[in-house]
Tab-separated table of C-alpha atoms and ligand atoms in Angstrom:
chain	number	residue	atom	x	y	z
A	4	MET	CA	82.946	135.073	-44.033
A	5	GLY	CA	82.775	138.844	-43.794
A	6	SER	CA	85.674	140.804	-45.199
A	7	ARG	CA	87.754	142.796	-42.762
A	8	VAL	CA	89.010	145.596	-44.911
A	9	VAL	CA	90.266	148.376	-42.694
A	10	ASP	CA	89.216	151.719	-44.092
A	11	THR	CA	90.945	154.429	-42.143
A	12	HIS	CA	88.555	156.997	-43.616
A	13	VAL	CA	85.525	155.444	-41.987
A	14	THR	CA	84.100	157.913	-39.540
A	15	THR	CA	83.047	156.296	-36.319
A	16	PRO	CA	79.600	156.749	-34.816
A	17	ALA	CA	78.925	157.762	-31.241
A	18	TYR	CA	75.333	156.582	-31.563
A	19	ILE	CA	73.641	153.834	-33.535
A	20	LEU	CA	69.933	154.175	-34.302
A	21	PHE	CA	68.326	151.074	-35.809
A	22	ILE	CA	64.890	151.478	-37.375
A	23	PHE	CA	63.288	148.135	-38.066
A	24	VAL	CA	60.317	148.288	-40.454
A	25	ASP	CA	58.305	145.084	-40.668
A	26	GLY	CA	57.283	143.723	-44.053
A	27	ILE	CA	58.707	146.029	-46.698
A	28	GLY	CA	60.455	144.553	-49.713
A	29	LEU	CA	61.698	145.996	-52.976
A	30	GLY	CA	59.099	145.286	-55.646
A	31	PRO	CA	58.851	146.230	-59.309
A	32	ALA	CA	58.323	149.949	-59.971
A	33	ASN	CA	55.794	149.260	-62.724
A	34	ALA	CA	53.467	147.135	-60.573
A	35	SER	CA	50.133	148.826	-59.840
A	36	THR	CA	50.104	146.832	-56.580
A	37	ASN	CA	53.270	148.542	-55.245
A	38	PRO	CA	52.410	151.530	-53.009
A	39	PHE	CA	56.067	152.654	-52.926
A	40	ALA	CA	55.878	153.269	-56.676
A	41	ALA	CA	52.453	154.943	-56.746
A	42	ARG	CA	53.412	158.288	-55.173
A	43	THR	CA	56.469	160.331	-54.317
A	44	TYR	CA	57.619	159.945	-50.708
A	45	HIS	CA	60.484	162.341	-50.113
A	46	GLY	CA	61.540	160.974	-46.723
A	47	MET	CA	61.522	157.329	-47.757
A	48	GLU	CA	63.161	158.105	-51.077
A	49	ALA	CA	65.988	160.006	-49.340
A	50	LEU	CA	66.950	156.646	-47.841
A	51	ALA	CA	67.745	155.498	-51.384
A	52	GLY	CA	69.403	158.736	-52.490
A	53	GLY	CA	66.220	160.211	-53.953
A	54	GLN	CA	64.981	157.046	-55.657
A	55	PRO	CA	61.660	155.304	-54.999
A	56	LEU	CA	62.135	152.203	-52.826
A	57	THR	CA	61.702	149.684	-55.635
A	58	MET	CA	63.600	146.810	-57.186
A	59	GLU	CA	64.948	149.136	-59.871
A	60	ALA	CA	66.563	151.563	-57.417
A	61	GLY	CA	70.320	151.670	-57.973
A	62	SER	CA	72.626	150.565	-55.153
A	63	ILE	CA	74.578	153.200	-53.248
A	64	SER	CA	77.935	152.493	-51.637
A	65	GLU	CA	79.430	155.697	-50.328
A	66	LEU	CA	81.370	156.598	-47.215
A	67	ASN	CA	78.277	157.871	-45.419
A	68	HIS	CA	75.497	156.171	-47.352
A	69	VAL	CA	74.829	152.553	-48.184
A	70	PHE	CA	71.655	151.397	-49.892
A	71	HIS	CA	70.863	148.121	-51.603
A	72	GLY	CA	68.473	145.185	-51.424
A	73	ILE	CA	69.388	142.259	-49.167
A	74	ASP	CA	68.187	138.665	-49.179
A	75	ALA	CA	65.487	137.732	-46.679
A	76	THR	CA	64.838	134.141	-47.823
A	77	LEU	CA	67.561	132.678	-45.594
A	78	GLY	CA	68.312	129.904	-48.089
A	79	MET	CA	64.956	128.258	-47.409
A	80	ASP	CA	61.944	127.567	-49.623
A	81	GLY	CA	58.612	129.176	-48.866
A	82	LEU	CA	57.667	132.634	-47.741
A	83	PRO	CA	59.822	134.361	-45.103
A	84	GLN	CA	58.099	135.020	-41.779
A	85	SER	CA	58.640	137.529	-38.998
A	86	GLY	CA	59.602	135.131	-36.196
A	87	THR	CA	62.537	133.544	-37.958
A	88	GLY	CA	63.371	136.621	-40.049
A	89	GLN	CA	63.638	138.933	-37.056
A	90	ALA	CA	65.413	136.304	-34.944
A	91	THR	CA	68.002	136.170	-37.724
A	92	LEU	CA	68.180	139.928	-38.182
A	93	PHE	CA	68.740	140.541	-34.448
A	94	THR	CA	71.177	137.676	-33.760
A	95	GLY	CA	73.134	137.173	-36.974
A	96	ARG	CA	72.284	133.451	-36.825
A	97	ASN	CA	70.024	131.801	-39.406
A	98	ALA	CA	66.877	131.148	-37.370
A	99	ALA	CA	64.939	129.625	-40.282
A	100	GLN	CA	67.620	126.977	-40.588
A	101	LEU	CA	67.519	126.384	-36.823
A	102	ALA	CA	63.749	125.962	-36.969
A	103	GLY	CA	63.811	123.970	-40.222
A	104	GLN	CA	61.379	126.418	-41.817
A	105	HIS	CA	60.223	130.008	-41.958
A	106	TYR	CA	58.000	130.631	-38.949
A	107	GLY	CA	56.058	133.520	-37.466
A	108	PRO	CA	54.966	135.898	-36.305
A	109	TYR	CA	56.472	134.812	-32.960
A	110	PRO	CA	59.926	133.202	-32.811
A	111	PRO	CA	59.712	129.380	-32.614
A	112	ILE	CA	61.045	127.575	-29.533
A	113	ALA	CA	63.973	126.240	-31.574
A	114	THR	CA	65.286	129.803	-31.791
A	115	HIS	CA	64.863	130.848	-28.159
A	116	ALA	CA	68.321	129.754	-26.992
A	117	SER	CA	69.925	131.504	-29.926
A	118	ILE	CA	68.017	134.707	-29.176
A	119	ALA	CA	69.021	134.505	-25.513
A	120	GLU	CA	72.715	134.023	-26.289
A	121	ALA	CA	73.262	136.095	-29.370
A	122	ASN	CA	70.726	138.919	-29.452
A	123	LEU	CA	72.167	142.215	-30.546
A	124	PHE	CA	71.675	143.932	-27.180
A	125	ARG	CA	73.527	141.183	-25.348
A	126	GLN	CA	76.358	140.968	-27.869
A	127	LEU	CA	76.835	144.738	-27.914
A	128	SER	CA	76.865	145.084	-24.157
A	129	THR	CA	79.202	142.117	-23.687
A	130	GLN	CA	81.660	143.030	-26.432
A	131	ARG	CA	81.853	146.704	-25.494
A	132	ALA	CA	81.561	146.150	-21.739
A	133	LEU	CA	78.628	148.553	-21.815
A	134	PRO	CA	76.122	148.829	-18.987
A	135	ILE	CA	72.836	147.548	-20.346
A	136	ASP	CA	71.115	150.892	-19.753
A	137	ARG	CA	73.329	152.418	-22.460
A	138	LEU	CA	71.199	150.387	-24.908
A	139	ALA	CA	67.543	151.192	-25.521
A	140	PHE	CA	64.481	149.730	-27.137
A	141	ALA	CA	62.377	152.803	-27.881
A	142	ASN	CA	58.957	151.163	-28.233
A	143	ALA	CA	56.417	151.469	-25.420
A	144	TYR	CA	53.727	148.829	-24.957
A	145	PRO	CA	50.281	149.040	-23.331
A	146	PRO	CA	49.215	146.779	-20.430
A	147	PRO	CA	47.318	144.269	-22.678
A	148	PHE	CA	50.556	143.520	-24.514
A	149	PHE	CA	52.285	142.508	-21.300
A	150	SER	CA	49.384	140.454	-19.957
A	151	TYR	CA	49.055	138.557	-23.240
A	152	ALA	CA	52.778	137.912	-23.583
A	153	GLU	CA	53.243	136.909	-19.959
A	154	SER	CA	50.235	134.590	-19.777
A	155	ARG	CA	51.309	132.650	-22.884
A	156	ASN	CA	55.072	133.277	-22.708
A	157	ARG	CA	54.751	134.511	-26.283
A	158	TRP	CA	57.050	137.446	-26.802
A	159	THR	CA	57.830	139.073	-30.113
A	160	VAL	CA	61.437	138.794	-31.224
A	161	THR	CA	62.377	142.305	-30.144
A	162	THR	CA	60.754	142.086	-26.719
A	163	ARG	CA	62.267	138.632	-26.197
A	164	CYS	CA	65.692	140.104	-27.031
A	165	CYS	CA	65.089	142.810	-24.420
A	166	ARG	CA	63.995	140.371	-21.725
A	167	ASP	CA	66.934	138.067	-22.380
A	168	ALA	CA	69.464	140.912	-22.358
A	169	GLY	CA	67.932	142.871	-19.475
A	170	VAL	CA	66.933	145.862	-21.608
A	171	ARG	CA	63.919	147.601	-20.119
A	172	ILE	CA	60.668	147.298	-22.087
A	173	ARG	CA	59.069	150.726	-22.012
A	174	THR	CA	55.543	151.349	-20.815
A	175	MET	CA	52.796	153.940	-21.069
A	176	ASP	CA	54.531	155.968	-18.326
A	177	ASP	CA	57.560	156.324	-20.597
A	178	LEU	CA	55.299	157.255	-23.485
A	179	ARG	CA	53.572	159.981	-21.444
A	180	ALA	CA	56.970	161.300	-20.386
A	181	GLY	CA	58.119	161.541	-24.020
A	182	GLU	CA	60.716	158.862	-23.312
A	183	ALA	CA	59.378	156.288	-25.772
A	184	LEU	CA	57.380	155.886	-28.977
A	185	SER	CA	54.352	153.786	-29.720
A	186	ALA	CA	54.769	151.374	-32.621
A	187	GLU	CA	52.150	153.370	-34.561
A	188	LEU	CA	54.129	156.614	-33.919
A	189	THR	CA	51.119	158.835	-33.160
A	190	ASN	CA	49.578	156.955	-30.173
A	191	ARG	CA	46.179	157.385	-31.849
A	192	SER	CA	44.862	153.838	-31.507
A	193	LEU	CA	46.200	153.597	-27.948
A	194	VAL	CA	44.007	156.574	-27.112
A	195	GLU	CA	41.019	155.851	-29.321
A	196	LYS	CA	40.859	152.041	-29.127
A	197	LEU	CA	42.418	151.205	-25.762
A	198	GLY	CA	41.379	154.367	-23.926
A	199	ILE	CA	44.938	154.970	-22.715
A	200	ASP	CA	45.559	158.378	-21.230
A	201	CYS	CA	48.401	159.771	-23.317
A	202	PRO	CA	48.807	162.597	-25.818
A	203	ILE	CA	48.401	162.010	-29.543
A	204	VAL	CA	51.565	163.250	-31.235
A	205	SER	CA	52.515	163.925	-34.832
A	206	GLU	CA	54.914	161.711	-36.758
A	207	GLU	CA	57.331	164.647	-36.715
A	208	GLU	CA	57.196	164.841	-32.914
A	209	ALA	CA	57.707	161.074	-32.677
A	210	ALA	CA	60.817	161.411	-34.860
A	211	ARG	CA	62.223	164.200	-32.669
A	212	ARG	CA	61.630	162.110	-29.549
A	213	LEU	CA	63.413	159.148	-31.085
A	214	VAL	CA	66.434	161.260	-32.043
A	215	ASP	CA	66.541	162.675	-28.522
A	216	LEU	CA	66.423	159.168	-27.055
A	217	ALA	CA	69.108	157.952	-29.465
A	218	GLN	CA	71.439	160.757	-28.404
A	219	ARG	CA	71.280	159.503	-24.844
A	220	HIS	CA	72.111	155.874	-25.679
A	221	VAL	CA	74.906	154.108	-27.492
A	222	PHE	CA	72.430	151.935	-29.372
A	223	THR	CA	68.695	152.471	-29.852
A	224	LEU	CA	66.249	150.182	-31.642
A	225	PHE	CA	62.783	151.165	-32.836
A	226	GLU	CA	60.290	148.751	-34.388
A	227	TYR	CA	57.519	149.782	-36.786
A	228	TYR	CA	55.054	147.141	-37.970
A	229	LEU	CA	51.958	148.847	-39.402
A	230	THR	CA	53.603	148.266	-42.798
A	231	ASP	CA	53.244	144.511	-42.410
A	232	LYS	CA	49.662	144.780	-41.170
A	233	ALA	CA	48.734	147.015	-44.099
A	234	GLY	CA	50.344	144.551	-46.494
A	235	HIS	CA	48.187	141.736	-45.170
A	236	ALA	CA	45.072	143.894	-45.434
A	237	GLN	CA	45.660	144.464	-49.201
A	238	ASP	CA	43.908	147.815	-48.952
A	239	THR	CA	45.537	150.423	-51.196
A	240	ALA	CA	44.206	153.463	-49.342
A	241	ARG	CA	45.319	152.082	-45.977
A	242	ALA	CA	48.707	151.120	-47.395
A	243	GLU	CA	49.228	154.632	-48.730
A	244	ASP	CA	48.205	156.122	-45.376
A	245	VAL	CA	50.797	153.972	-43.651
A	246	VAL	CA	53.577	154.826	-46.112
A	247	ARG	CA	52.665	158.527	-45.886
A	248	SER	CA	52.832	158.376	-42.081
A	249	LEU	CA	56.151	156.536	-42.126
A	250	ASP	CA	57.433	158.991	-44.725
A	251	ARG	CA	56.695	161.991	-42.484
A	252	PHE	CA	58.459	160.242	-39.617
A	253	VAL	CA	61.526	159.309	-41.683
A	254	GLY	CA	61.678	162.748	-43.307
A	255	THR	CA	61.819	164.505	-39.925
A	256	LEU	CA	64.233	161.913	-38.583
A	257	LEU	CA	66.664	162.662	-41.420
A	258	GLU	CA	66.334	166.412	-40.861
A	259	THR	CA	66.876	166.104	-37.108
A	260	VAL	CA	69.491	163.416	-36.552
A	261	ASP	CA	73.171	164.417	-36.504
A	262	LEU	CA	74.580	162.043	-39.105
A	263	THR	CA	78.135	163.176	-38.412
A	264	ARG	CA	77.894	161.370	-35.067
A	265	THR	CA	75.095	158.882	-35.653
A	266	LEU	CA	74.843	155.737	-37.741
A	267	LEU	CA	71.248	155.249	-38.871
A	268	ILE	CA	70.291	151.756	-40.025
A	269	LEU	CA	66.915	150.927	-41.577
A	270	THR	CA	65.905	147.527	-42.848
A	271	SER	CA	63.114	144.951	-42.824
A	272	ASP	CA	62.544	141.250	-42.185
A	273	HIS	CA	60.694	140.246	-45.378
A	274	GLY	CA	58.651	141.694	-48.201
A	275	ASN	CA	54.905	142.227	-47.980
A	276	LEU	CA	53.616	145.781	-48.406
A	277	GLU	CA	55.335	146.270	-51.770
A	278	ASP	CA	52.940	143.747	-53.329
A	279	LEU	CA	49.328	144.374	-52.403
A	280	GLY	CA	48.368	141.765	-55.005
A	281	THR	CA	49.132	139.019	-52.519
A	282	ARG	CA	47.917	138.690	-48.935
A	283	GLY	CA	51.029	136.955	-47.668
A	284	HIS	CA	54.681	137.906	-47.519
A	285	THR	CA	56.970	137.942	-50.556
A	286	ARG	CA	60.435	136.590	-51.333
A	287	ASN	CA	61.563	139.978	-52.603
A	288	PRO	CA	64.818	141.462	-51.302
A	289	VAL	CA	64.324	144.007	-48.516
A	290	PRO	CA	65.872	147.487	-48.455
A	291	PHE	CA	69.019	147.884	-46.417
A	292	VAL	CA	70.011	151.444	-45.549
A	293	ALA	CA	72.995	152.703	-43.577
A	294	LEU	CA	73.355	156.466	-43.321
A	295	GLY	CA	75.826	158.670	-41.511
A	296	ALA	CA	78.958	157.996	-39.483
A	297	GLY	CA	80.433	154.580	-40.202
A	298	ALA	CA	77.864	153.709	-42.890
A	299	SER	CA	80.451	152.258	-45.266
A	300	ALA	CA	81.293	149.618	-42.659
A	301	MET	CA	77.857	148.147	-43.449
A	302	ALA	CA	78.438	147.917	-47.220
A	303	SER	CA	79.114	144.172	-47.133
A	304	VAL	CA	75.691	143.289	-45.691
A	305	ARG	CA	73.963	140.977	-48.189
A	306	SER	CA	71.343	139.169	-46.102
A	307	LEU	CA	69.502	139.353	-42.777
A	308	MET	CA	72.320	137.261	-41.300
A	309	ASP	CA	74.986	139.868	-41.970
A	310	VAL	CA	73.561	142.866	-40.097
A	311	VAL	CA	74.595	141.987	-36.536
A	312	PRO	CA	78.127	140.840	-37.485
A	313	ALA	CA	78.657	144.065	-39.450
A	314	LEU	CA	77.393	146.214	-36.573
A	315	LEU	CA	79.601	144.397	-34.089
A	316	ALA	CA	82.631	144.869	-36.351
A	317	ILE	CA	82.376	148.658	-36.192
A	318	PRO	CA	85.462	149.760	-34.246
A	319	THR	CA	85.063	149.518	-30.492
A	320	LYS	CA	86.073	153.042	-29.727
A	321	ALA	CA	83.350	154.144	-32.081
A	322	VAL	CA	80.483	152.787	-30.116
A	323	GLY	CA	82.009	153.601	-26.753
A	324	ALA	CA	82.515	157.232	-27.733
A	325	ALA	CA	79.157	158.299	-26.419
A	326	HIS	CA	80.760	158.467	-22.992
A	327	ALA	CA	83.336	161.000	-24.117
A	328	PRO	CA	82.568	164.704	-24.191
A	329	ALA	CA	81.955	166.085	-27.679
A	330	GLY	CA	85.219	166.592	-29.521
A	331	ALA	CA	87.242	164.442	-27.135
A	332	SER	CA	87.238	161.320	-29.273
A	333	SER	CA	89.815	160.958	-31.993
B	29	LIG	ZN1	53.282	139.543	-41.731
């Protein structure tokens, strides 16, 4: 049961920007296998009030800043996986329990009905009576992604949420128009490996584009997963490259986004990258960050299951306020 303490001082967001980072947990600061502890990353560390993202980082519970570790094990034995972890994170329902086990990377069939009914896009649009185009999934996918997913009906959790809720999945046309981001931020492998005709952009430019997109939608989700891939690869240099890239992105995001009107959420589905000593995922807690307007309303989040209920409990007028001219909302 979530508490329903009414805090009249909570500022209400006009925009919610949700950054989902696959496979980052909070590991020990003294472990040589933890890339988050090896170097200073100013952008990432700002998420934790200037502390490295490790197990030892102190919790923050302020009006406009919440940071602490949350449970990703979902009350089940074994290593958490992306399919059930993300299905839980984006529905508020325990998908590992529904499936009887952790499962991934795609969501198991046992979770499909739950994703269709309860995904965050659908719940937000229904509860707030919002047209679905007020909600955005910022990632753009190349043609091979669609042909693979369609031929096997194997959609990732986020793209399944979009399809079920009617949220448009962005394409290379959106990416070229600056109206989307690639999951790798820079578009480099789209250009160099897939031969896609689109500009390579910096992490800083990707961050500015995401902020721009978020300011035109009530709710915007972005998914980053190179962290999980780098964790599986157990390659320290590659892991540090990925964290450095993400750090530049997050640093610019924090400089650019208007946190007096935006609630920025960042969290993960399970640990992985924080322990390069193991190829698989970890049972470590994952970082949960809420920054900006309405952040304190997210202070009660303790596990992947709690994120959607907490977001939906943010006062209605808050999330509808994007329709009002600046200054018109109370
Ligand atoms: Zn993984």
